[in-house]
């Protein structure tokens, strides 16, 4: 059975709505906990005030904003477990560039939200599996 990502449906719905309304990539940091190798629980999505880079095919945070999110998470015994970003008018796949960033940053989970017009599709991956994780709503 694939690993499970447990997420609040309202938080994921909010991200999907933002992705539908943007022609450029957007990204959120996923703050939560790795309960065990087969379960990641996302407590919240963190959004930047402004992106360091935001194009049709790329998105990046400013380091100082990232550091603030990481410090706030640590105060609550949580951590940044991964990211989710959009693929405007593209499929929800973990590209080689996405996978490399996932592994380099040491994230447990990476999410992709593809948009096709007003429709969205979301999938999450862990680094050691080519298959998407199972999504469970809390």
C-alpha positions in Angstrom: 0.0 0.0 0.0 1.4 3.5 -0.8 2.2 6.0 1.9 -0.7 8.2 3.2 -0.8 12.0 3.3 -3.4 13.2 5.8 -4.5 16.8 5.1 -7.4 19.1 5.9 -9.7 19.2 2.9 -10.4 23.0 3.5 -6.7 23.8 3.3 -6.3 21.8 0.1 -9.4 23.3 -1.4 -8.0 26.8 -0.7 -4.8 26.0 -2.5 -6.7 24.6 -5.4 -8.7 27.8 -5.7 -5.6 29.9 -5.7 -4.0 27.7 -8.3 -7.1 28.0 -10.6 -6.9 31.8 -10.3 -3.1 32.1 -11.1 -1.5 31.7 -14.5 1.9 31.4 -12.8 3.0 28.7 -10.4 2.2 29.1 -6.7 3.7 27.2 -3.8 3.0 26.5 -0.1 5.2 25.0 2.5 3.6 22.0 4.2 4.0 22.1 8.0 3.3 19.0 9.9 4.8 15.7 11.1 6.1 12.5 9.8 4.2 10.0 12.1 5.9 7.0 10.5 7.3 6.1 7.0 3.8 5.4 5.8 2.0 8.5 7.3 2.6 12.2 6.9 0.1 14.6 8.7 -0.1 18.1 7.3 -1.2 20.6 9.9 -1.1 23.7 7.8 -0.1 25.2 4.5 2.2 28.3 4.8 2.1 30.9 2.1 4.7 33.6 1.4 4.0 37.3 1.4 5.8 37.5 -1.9 7.7 35.0 -4.1 11.4 35.4 -4.8 10.6 33.9 -8.2 7.2 33.2 -9.9 6.8 32.3 -13.5 4.7 29.9 -15.6 7.2 27.1 -14.9 8.9 27.9 -11.6 8.4 29.3 -8.2 10.7 30.0 -5.2 10.5 31.5 -1.7 12.7 34.1 -0.2 15.0 32.4 2.3 14.1 34.7 5.2 10.3 33.9 4.9 11.1 30.2 4.7 13.3 30.5 7.9 10.4 32.1 9.7 8.0 29.3 8.8 10.6 26.7 9.9 11.2 28.4 13.2 7.5 28.8 14.0 7.0 25.1 13.1 9.8 24.0 15.4 8.2 25.9 18.3 5.2 23.6 18.0 7.4 20.5 17.6 6.5 20.4 13.9 8.6 20.8 10.8 8.3 21.6 7.1 7.5 18.1 5.7 7.3 19.3 2.1 5.8 21.6 -0.4 2.9 21.8 -2.8 3.0 23.8 -6.0 0.9 24.2 -9.0 1.4 23.2 -12.6 -0.7 25.7 -14.6 -2.2 24.0 -17.7 -0.1 20.9 -17.1 -0.5 17.4 -15.7 0.1 16.5 -12.0 3.4 14.8 -12.3 6.6 15.0 -10.2 9.0 16.3 -12.9 12.7 15.4 -12.7 13.4 19.0 -11.4 10.6 18.6 -8.8 12.0 15.3 -7.6 15.6 16.7 -7.4 14.4 19.6 -5.3 12.4 17.3 -3.1 15.4 15.1 -2.4 17.9 18.0 -2.1 15.7 19.8 0.5 15.1 16.6 2.4 11.4 16.8 2.3 9.2 13.8 3.0 6.3 14.8 0.7 5.9 16.8 -2.5 2.5 17.8 -3.8 1.5 18.9 -7.3 -1.7 20.7 -8.2 -2.4 20.7 -11.9 -4.9 23.1 -13.4 -6.7 22.6 -16.7 -9.0 25.6 -17.1 -11.1 25.6 -13.9 -10.4 22.0 -13.1 -7.7 20.8 -10.7 -6.0 17.5 -9.9 -3.7 17.0 -6.9 -1.2 14.2 -6.2 1.5 13.8 -3.5 4.7 11.8 -3.6 7.4 10.6 -1.3 10.9 10.4 -2.7 11.3 6.6 -2.7 8.1 5.9 -4.6 7.2 6.6 -8.2 3.5 6.1 -7.4 1.5 8.9 -5.8 0.7 8.7 -2.1 -2.8 8.0 -0.8 -4.7 11.2 0.3 -6.8 11.0 3.5 -8.8 14.0 4.6 -9.1 15.0 8.2 
